[in-house]
C-alpha positions as MATLAB code, in Angstrom:
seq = 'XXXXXXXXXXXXXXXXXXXXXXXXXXXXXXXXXXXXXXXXXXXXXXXXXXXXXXXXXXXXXXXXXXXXXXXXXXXXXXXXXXXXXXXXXXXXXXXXXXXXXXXXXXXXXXXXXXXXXXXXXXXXXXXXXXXXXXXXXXXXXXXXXXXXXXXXXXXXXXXXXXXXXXXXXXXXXXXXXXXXXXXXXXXXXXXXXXXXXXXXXXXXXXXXXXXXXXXXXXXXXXXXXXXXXXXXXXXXXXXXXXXXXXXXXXXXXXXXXXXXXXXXXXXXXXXXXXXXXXXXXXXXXXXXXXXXXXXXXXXXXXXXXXXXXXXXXXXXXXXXXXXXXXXXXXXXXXXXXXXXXXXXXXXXXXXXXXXXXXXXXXXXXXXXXXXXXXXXXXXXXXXXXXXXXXXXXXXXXXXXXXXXXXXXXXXXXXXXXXX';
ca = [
      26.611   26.663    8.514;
      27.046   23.107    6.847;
      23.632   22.525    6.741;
      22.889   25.928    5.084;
      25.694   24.737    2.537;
      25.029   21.749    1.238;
      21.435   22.865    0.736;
      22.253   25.760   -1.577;
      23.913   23.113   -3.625;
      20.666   20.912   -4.077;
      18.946   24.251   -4.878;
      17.903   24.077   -8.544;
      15.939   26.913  -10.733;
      12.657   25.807  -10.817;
      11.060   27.104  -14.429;
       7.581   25.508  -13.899;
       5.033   28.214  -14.394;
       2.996   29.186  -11.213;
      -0.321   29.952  -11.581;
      -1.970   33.508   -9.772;
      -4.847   33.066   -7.726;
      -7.377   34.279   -9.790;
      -6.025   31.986  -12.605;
      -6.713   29.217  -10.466;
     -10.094   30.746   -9.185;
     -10.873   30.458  -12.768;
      -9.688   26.849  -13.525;
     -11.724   25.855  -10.503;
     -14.956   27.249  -12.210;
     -14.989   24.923  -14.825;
     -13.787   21.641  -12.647;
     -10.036   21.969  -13.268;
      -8.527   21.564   -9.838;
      -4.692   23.478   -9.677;
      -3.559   21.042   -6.997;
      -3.340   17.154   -8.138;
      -1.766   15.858   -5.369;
      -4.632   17.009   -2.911;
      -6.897   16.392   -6.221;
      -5.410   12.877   -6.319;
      -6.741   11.516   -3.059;
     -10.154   12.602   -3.934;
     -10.882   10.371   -6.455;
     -12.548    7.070   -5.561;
     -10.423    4.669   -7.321;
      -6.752    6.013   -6.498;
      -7.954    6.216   -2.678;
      -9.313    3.090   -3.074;
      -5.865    1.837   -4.188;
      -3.610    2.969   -1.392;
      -5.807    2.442    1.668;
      -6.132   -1.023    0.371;
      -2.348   -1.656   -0.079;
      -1.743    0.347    3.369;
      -4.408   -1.568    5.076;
      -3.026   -5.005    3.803;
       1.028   -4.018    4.839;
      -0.657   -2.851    8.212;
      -2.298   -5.835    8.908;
       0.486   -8.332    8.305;
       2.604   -8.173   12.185;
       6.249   -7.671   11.482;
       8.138   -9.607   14.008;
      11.442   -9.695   15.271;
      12.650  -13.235   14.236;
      16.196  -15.483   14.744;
      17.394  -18.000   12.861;
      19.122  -20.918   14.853;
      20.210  -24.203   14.394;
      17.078  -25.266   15.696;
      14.809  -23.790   13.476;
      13.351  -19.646   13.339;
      11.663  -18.455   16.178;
      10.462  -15.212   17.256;
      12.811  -12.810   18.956;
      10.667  -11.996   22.696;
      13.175  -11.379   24.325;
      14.725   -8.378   22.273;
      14.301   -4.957   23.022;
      12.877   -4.425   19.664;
      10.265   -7.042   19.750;
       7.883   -4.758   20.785;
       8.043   -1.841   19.288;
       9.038   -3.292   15.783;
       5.408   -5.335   16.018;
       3.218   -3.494   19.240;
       3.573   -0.039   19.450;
       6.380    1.843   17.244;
       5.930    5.290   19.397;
       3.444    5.659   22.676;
       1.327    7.722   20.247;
       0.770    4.783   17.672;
       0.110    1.172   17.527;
       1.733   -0.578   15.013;
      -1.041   -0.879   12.688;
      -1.305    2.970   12.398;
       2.444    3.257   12.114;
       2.627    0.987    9.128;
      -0.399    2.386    7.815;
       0.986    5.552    7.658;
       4.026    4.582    6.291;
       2.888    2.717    3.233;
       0.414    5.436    2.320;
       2.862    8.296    2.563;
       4.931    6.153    0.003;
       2.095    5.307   -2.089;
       1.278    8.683   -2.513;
       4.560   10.237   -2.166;
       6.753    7.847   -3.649;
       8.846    8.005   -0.555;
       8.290    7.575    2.839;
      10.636    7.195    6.287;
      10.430    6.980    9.537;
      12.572    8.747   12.284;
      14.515    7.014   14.771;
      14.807    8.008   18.488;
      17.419    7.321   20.226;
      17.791    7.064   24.169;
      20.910    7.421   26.706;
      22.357    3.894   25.861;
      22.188    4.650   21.674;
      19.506    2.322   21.378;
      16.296    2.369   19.399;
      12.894    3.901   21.790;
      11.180    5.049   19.402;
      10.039    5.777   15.790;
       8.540    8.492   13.613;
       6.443    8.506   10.042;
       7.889   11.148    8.510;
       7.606   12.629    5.135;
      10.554   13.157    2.933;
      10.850   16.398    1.483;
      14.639   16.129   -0.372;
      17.844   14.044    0.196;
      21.113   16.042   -0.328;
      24.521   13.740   -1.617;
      27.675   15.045   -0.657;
      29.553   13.998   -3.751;
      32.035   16.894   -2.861;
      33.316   15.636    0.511;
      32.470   18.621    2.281;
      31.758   16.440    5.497;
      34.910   14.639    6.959;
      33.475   11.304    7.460;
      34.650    7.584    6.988;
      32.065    7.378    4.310;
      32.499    8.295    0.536;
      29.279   10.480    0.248;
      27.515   11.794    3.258;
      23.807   12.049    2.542;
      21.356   14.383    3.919;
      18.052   13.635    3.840;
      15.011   16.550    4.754;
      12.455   15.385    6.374;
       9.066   16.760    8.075;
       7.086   15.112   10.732;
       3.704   15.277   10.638;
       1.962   17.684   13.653;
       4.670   19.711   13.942;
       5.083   21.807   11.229;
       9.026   21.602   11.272;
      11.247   20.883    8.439;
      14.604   19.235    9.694;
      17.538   17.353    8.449;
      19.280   14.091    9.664;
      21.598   11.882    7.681;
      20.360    9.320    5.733;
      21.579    6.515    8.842;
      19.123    7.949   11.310;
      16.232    7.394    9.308;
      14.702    4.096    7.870;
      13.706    5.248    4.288;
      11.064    3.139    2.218;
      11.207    3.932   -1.223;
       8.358    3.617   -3.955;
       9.719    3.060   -8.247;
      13.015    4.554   -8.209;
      16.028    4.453  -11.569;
      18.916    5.501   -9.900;
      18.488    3.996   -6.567;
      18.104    7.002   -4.697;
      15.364    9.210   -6.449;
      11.985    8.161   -6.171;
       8.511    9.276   -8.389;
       5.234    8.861   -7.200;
       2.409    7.010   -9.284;
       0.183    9.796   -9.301;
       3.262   12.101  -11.540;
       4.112    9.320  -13.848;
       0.965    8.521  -15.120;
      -0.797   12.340  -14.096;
      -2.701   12.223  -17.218;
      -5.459    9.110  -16.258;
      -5.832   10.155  -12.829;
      -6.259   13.579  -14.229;
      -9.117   11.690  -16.493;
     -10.553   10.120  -13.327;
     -10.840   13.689  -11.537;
     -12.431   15.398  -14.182;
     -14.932   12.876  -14.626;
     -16.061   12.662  -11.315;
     -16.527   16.445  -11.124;
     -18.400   16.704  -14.416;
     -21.006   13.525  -12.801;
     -20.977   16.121   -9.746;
     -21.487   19.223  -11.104;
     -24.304   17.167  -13.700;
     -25.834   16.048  -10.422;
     -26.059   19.015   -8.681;
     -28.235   20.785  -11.851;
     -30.429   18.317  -11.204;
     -29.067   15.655  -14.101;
     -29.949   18.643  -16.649;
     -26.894   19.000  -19.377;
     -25.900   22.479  -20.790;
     -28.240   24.412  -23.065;
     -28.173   27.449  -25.337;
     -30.819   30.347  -25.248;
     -31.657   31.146  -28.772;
     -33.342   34.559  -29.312;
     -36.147   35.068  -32.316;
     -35.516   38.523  -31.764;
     -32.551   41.139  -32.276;
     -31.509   42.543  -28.826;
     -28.506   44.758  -28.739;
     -29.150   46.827  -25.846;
     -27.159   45.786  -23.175;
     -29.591   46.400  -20.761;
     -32.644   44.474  -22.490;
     -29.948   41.544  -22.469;
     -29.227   41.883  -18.557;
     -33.106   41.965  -17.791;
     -33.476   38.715  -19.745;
     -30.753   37.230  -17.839;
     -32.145   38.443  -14.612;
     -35.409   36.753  -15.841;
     -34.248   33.154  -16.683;
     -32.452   33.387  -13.015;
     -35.272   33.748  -11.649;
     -37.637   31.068  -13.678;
     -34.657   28.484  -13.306;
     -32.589   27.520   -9.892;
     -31.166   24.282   -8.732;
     -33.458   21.491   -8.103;
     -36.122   22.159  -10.478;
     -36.627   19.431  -13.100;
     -39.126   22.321  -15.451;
     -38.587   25.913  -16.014;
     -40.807   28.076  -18.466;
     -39.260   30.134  -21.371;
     -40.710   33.418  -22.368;
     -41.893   33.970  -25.481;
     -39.419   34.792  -28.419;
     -36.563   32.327  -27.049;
     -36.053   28.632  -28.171;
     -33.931   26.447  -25.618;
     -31.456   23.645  -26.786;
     -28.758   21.358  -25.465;
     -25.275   21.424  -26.684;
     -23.897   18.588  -24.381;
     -23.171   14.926  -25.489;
     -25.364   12.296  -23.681;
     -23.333    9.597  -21.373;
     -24.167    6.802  -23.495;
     -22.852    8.796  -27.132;
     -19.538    9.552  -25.162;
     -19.085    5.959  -24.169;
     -18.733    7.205  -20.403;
     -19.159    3.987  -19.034;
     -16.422    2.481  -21.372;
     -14.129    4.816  -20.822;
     -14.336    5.116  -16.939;
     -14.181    2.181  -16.578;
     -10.968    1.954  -18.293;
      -9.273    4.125  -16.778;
     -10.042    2.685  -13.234;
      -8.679   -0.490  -14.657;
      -5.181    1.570  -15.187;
      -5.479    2.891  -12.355;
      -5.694   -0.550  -10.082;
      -2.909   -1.844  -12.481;
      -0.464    0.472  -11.560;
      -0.894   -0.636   -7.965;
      -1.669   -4.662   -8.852;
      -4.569   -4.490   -7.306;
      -7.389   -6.630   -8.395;
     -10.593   -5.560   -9.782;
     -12.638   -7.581   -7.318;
     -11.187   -5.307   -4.522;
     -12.916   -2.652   -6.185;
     -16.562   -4.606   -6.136;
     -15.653   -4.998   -9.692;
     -16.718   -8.870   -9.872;
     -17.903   -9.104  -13.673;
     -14.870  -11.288  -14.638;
     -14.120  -13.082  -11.066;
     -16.012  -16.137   -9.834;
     -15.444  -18.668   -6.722;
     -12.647  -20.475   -8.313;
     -11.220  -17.730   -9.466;
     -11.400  -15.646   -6.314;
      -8.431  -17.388   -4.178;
      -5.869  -17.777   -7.028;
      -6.695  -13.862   -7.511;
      -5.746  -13.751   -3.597;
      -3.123  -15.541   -3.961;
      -1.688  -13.479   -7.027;
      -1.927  -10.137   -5.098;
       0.459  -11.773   -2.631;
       2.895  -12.632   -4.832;
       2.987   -9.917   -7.486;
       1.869   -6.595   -5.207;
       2.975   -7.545   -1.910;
       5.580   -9.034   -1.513;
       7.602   -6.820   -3.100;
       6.525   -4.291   -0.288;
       7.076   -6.872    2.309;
      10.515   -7.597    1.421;
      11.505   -3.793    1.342;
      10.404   -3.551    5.117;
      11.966   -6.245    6.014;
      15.199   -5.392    4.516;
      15.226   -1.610    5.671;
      14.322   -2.874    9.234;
      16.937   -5.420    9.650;
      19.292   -3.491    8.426;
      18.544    0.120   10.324;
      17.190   -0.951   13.179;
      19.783   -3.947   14.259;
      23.134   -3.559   14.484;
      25.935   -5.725   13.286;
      26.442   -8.353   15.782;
      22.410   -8.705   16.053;
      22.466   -9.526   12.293;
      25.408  -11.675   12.735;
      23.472  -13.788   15.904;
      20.542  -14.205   13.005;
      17.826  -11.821   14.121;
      15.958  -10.383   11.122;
      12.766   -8.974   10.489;
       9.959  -10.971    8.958;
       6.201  -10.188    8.135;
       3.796  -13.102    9.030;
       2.233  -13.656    5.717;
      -0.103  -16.701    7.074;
      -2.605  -13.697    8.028;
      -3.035  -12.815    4.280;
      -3.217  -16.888    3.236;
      -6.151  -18.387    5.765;
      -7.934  -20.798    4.613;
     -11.367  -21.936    5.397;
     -11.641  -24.085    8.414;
     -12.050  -27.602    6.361;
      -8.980  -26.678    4.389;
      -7.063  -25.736    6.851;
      -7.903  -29.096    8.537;
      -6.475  -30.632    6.004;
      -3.431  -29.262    5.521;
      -2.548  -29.173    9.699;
      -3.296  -32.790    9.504;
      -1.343  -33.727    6.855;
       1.923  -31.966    7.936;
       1.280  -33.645   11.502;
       0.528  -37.228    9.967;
       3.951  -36.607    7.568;
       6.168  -35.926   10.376;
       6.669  -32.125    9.446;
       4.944  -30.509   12.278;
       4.656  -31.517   16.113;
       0.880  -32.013   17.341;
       1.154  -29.002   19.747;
       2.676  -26.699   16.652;
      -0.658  -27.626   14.719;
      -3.087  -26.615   18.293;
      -0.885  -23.391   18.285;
      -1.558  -23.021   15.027;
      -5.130  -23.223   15.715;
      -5.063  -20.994   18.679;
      -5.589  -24.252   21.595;
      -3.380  -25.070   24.383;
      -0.199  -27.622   24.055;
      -0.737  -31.250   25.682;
       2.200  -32.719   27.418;
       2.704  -35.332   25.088;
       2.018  -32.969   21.850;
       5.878  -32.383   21.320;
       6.905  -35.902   19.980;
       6.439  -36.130   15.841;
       4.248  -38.515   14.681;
       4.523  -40.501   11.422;
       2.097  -43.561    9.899;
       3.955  -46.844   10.878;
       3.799  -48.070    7.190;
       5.977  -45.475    5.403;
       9.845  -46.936    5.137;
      13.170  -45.713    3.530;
      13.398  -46.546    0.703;
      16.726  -48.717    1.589;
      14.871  -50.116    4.490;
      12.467  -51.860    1.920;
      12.351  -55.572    2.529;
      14.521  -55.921    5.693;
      11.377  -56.537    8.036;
      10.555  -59.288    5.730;
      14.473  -61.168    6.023;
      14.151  -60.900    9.912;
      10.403  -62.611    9.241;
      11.460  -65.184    7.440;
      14.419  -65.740    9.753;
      12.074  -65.497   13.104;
      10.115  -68.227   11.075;
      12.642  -70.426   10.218;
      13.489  -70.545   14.002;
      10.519  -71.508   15.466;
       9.865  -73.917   12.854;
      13.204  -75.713   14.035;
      11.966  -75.307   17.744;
       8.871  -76.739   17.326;
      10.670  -79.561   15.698;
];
């Protein structure tokens, strides 16, 4: 009875025009498709987009992580070690859990993930789900400790069930919100150059498909009213021209002329191009991930790396992390310093000789221990690998010139001994 209240609240008149199914039979004729979400995931460049940035949150482990006195170390020993960075549900490894998450938000611009509890109220388990609307209770129609209740509507996918939780028993990753709370997708605020993208690709299809041969006009020499003269001659040319053929005849009397615009007049190169450009913008990625290496070179290439880090991912990173921490522990984890924390290392190695270099210079400078650089490498510890090591001839700067007192004094000594 609740439920069924607050959502006739959040129930607004919807006065965008629905198109019949013969009106959208007939937009699909001519390449127009009704649907842009599904429409959306067909073109190259805006798949492109999200499988990269899902594929590149995926493959970064989020681990369970405390902060001590000591130092941070991973969390093993928590119960959420595991299923935080090994398997989320028995159904899913972590890589397709993440996966799923950051492409449902990508393309959604929301995404969550359900939480299942066991007998003891902790975490076992959790969910992608897809968010279909989130309900505030601004008029305290819940009796709860809390200001506004929220109710979010959710739908799992595989089981065709739409059900509500409150907002606390879901982790909720949101894409470019205003307000906080309401999210839009990338693919509604800019629907107009993916819209470009789509229709290009199925004008180069449909071109391909009659056999690279543009649209032409059948001019008659001849007056033909009758409409059954005029249905013959159409019957005629279907037959003299099909799919596939590069050379069809015309019958006497008719003249045969293309009305379409060539690739090269329209600039179709120019302008597809641009558009994929805007496209990988809106998601900061690079153009090199799209085999687009006109303007990258070998010097360029790592800095470009290192950019996507920084101004794509990160971002994404740091909204895991902070959604995680804060629905998945409770307070007096958070208070002992566990946290969750992406290994970004994965995204950053290096090639063997530079990576030699660094490890040996944080091991020479005292930063690192000897067996934290073999880890490090993937070898075995050494039992005398835990002591730091630093070059003998690097001094404080206060300690400058005290060995050479005590040497002058040790000389002065044994000069008096010897006498």
């Amino acid at each position: 009875m609740f439920l069924d209240f607050l959502e006739k609240r959040s129930e607004e008149v919807d006065d965008t025009p629905r198109l019949t199914d013969e009106e959208k039979l007939f937009l699909k004729v001519f390449g127009i498709e009704e649907d842009q979400p599904a429409a959306a995931m067909k073109e190259a460049t805006y798949f492109t987009c999200i499988k990269k940035l899902s594929e590149a949150v995926a493959k970064t482990p989020l681990y369970l992580t405390q902060d001590t006195e000591t130092g941070e170390r991973r969390a093993k020993e928590h119960p959420l070690y595991e299923l935080l960075s090994l398997r989320p549900n028995p159904y899913m490894t972590a890589v397709d859990f993440w996966k799923a998450i950051e492409a449902t938000r990508q393309h959604e611009g929301i995404a969550g993930a359900v939480k299942v509890y066991g007998r003891k109220g902790k975490i076992e388990a959790l969910y992608p789900c897809t968010i279909e609307g989130i309900t505030i209770d601004d008029a305290g129609v819940l009796r709860s400790t809390k200001k506004h209740k929220v109710l979010v509507d959710f739908k799992v996918p595989g089981t065709g069930m739409n059900e509500s939780a409150f907002y606390e028993d879901l982790l909720i990753f949101k894409g470019f919100t205003m307000d906080g709370i309401n999210t839009e997708a990338v693919r509604t605020i800019v629907k107009s150059t993916i819209d470009v993208q789509i229709k290009a690709q199925n004008y180069l299809n449909t071109l391909f498909d009659n056999g690279l041969t543009n649209k032409m006009v059948i001019q008659l020499t001849s007056d033909i009213r009758d409409e059954k003269e005029l249905k013959k001659i159409q019957e005629k040319f279907g037959k003299l021209y099909s799919k596939g053929k590069r050379i069809f005849t015309v019958p006497a009397g008719f003249n045969v002329q293309p009305v379409n615009l060539s690739l090269a007049d329209a600039q179709y190169e120019q302008i597809r191009r641009m558009s994929i450009s805007q496209i990988a913008a809106l998601f900061g990625i690079k153009m090199y991930q799209l085999n687009d290496l006109k303007d990258t070179n070998n010097n360029s290439l790592e800095q470009q790396q290192l950019s996507f880090l920084v101004d794509t991912l990160l971002i994404l990173y740091e909204s895991i992390e902070q959604e995680v921490t804060w629905g998945c522990l409770t307070k007096d984890d958070r208070a002992q310093g566990y946290k969750a924390k992406h290994n970004t290392n994965v995204i950053l190695r290096s090639s063997p000789e530079t990576q030699q270099k660094i490890l040996c210079a944080y091991v020479a400078g005292g930063i690192i221990k000897p067996n934290e650089a073999r880890l490090e490498l993937g070898r075995e510890t050494t039992e005398d690998g835990d002591d730091l090591i630093v070059n003998a001839g690097v001094l404080k700067l206060k300690d400058l010139g005290k060995d050479t007192k005590r040497n002058r004094r040790n000389l002065r000594k044994r000069n008096k001994f010897l006498k």
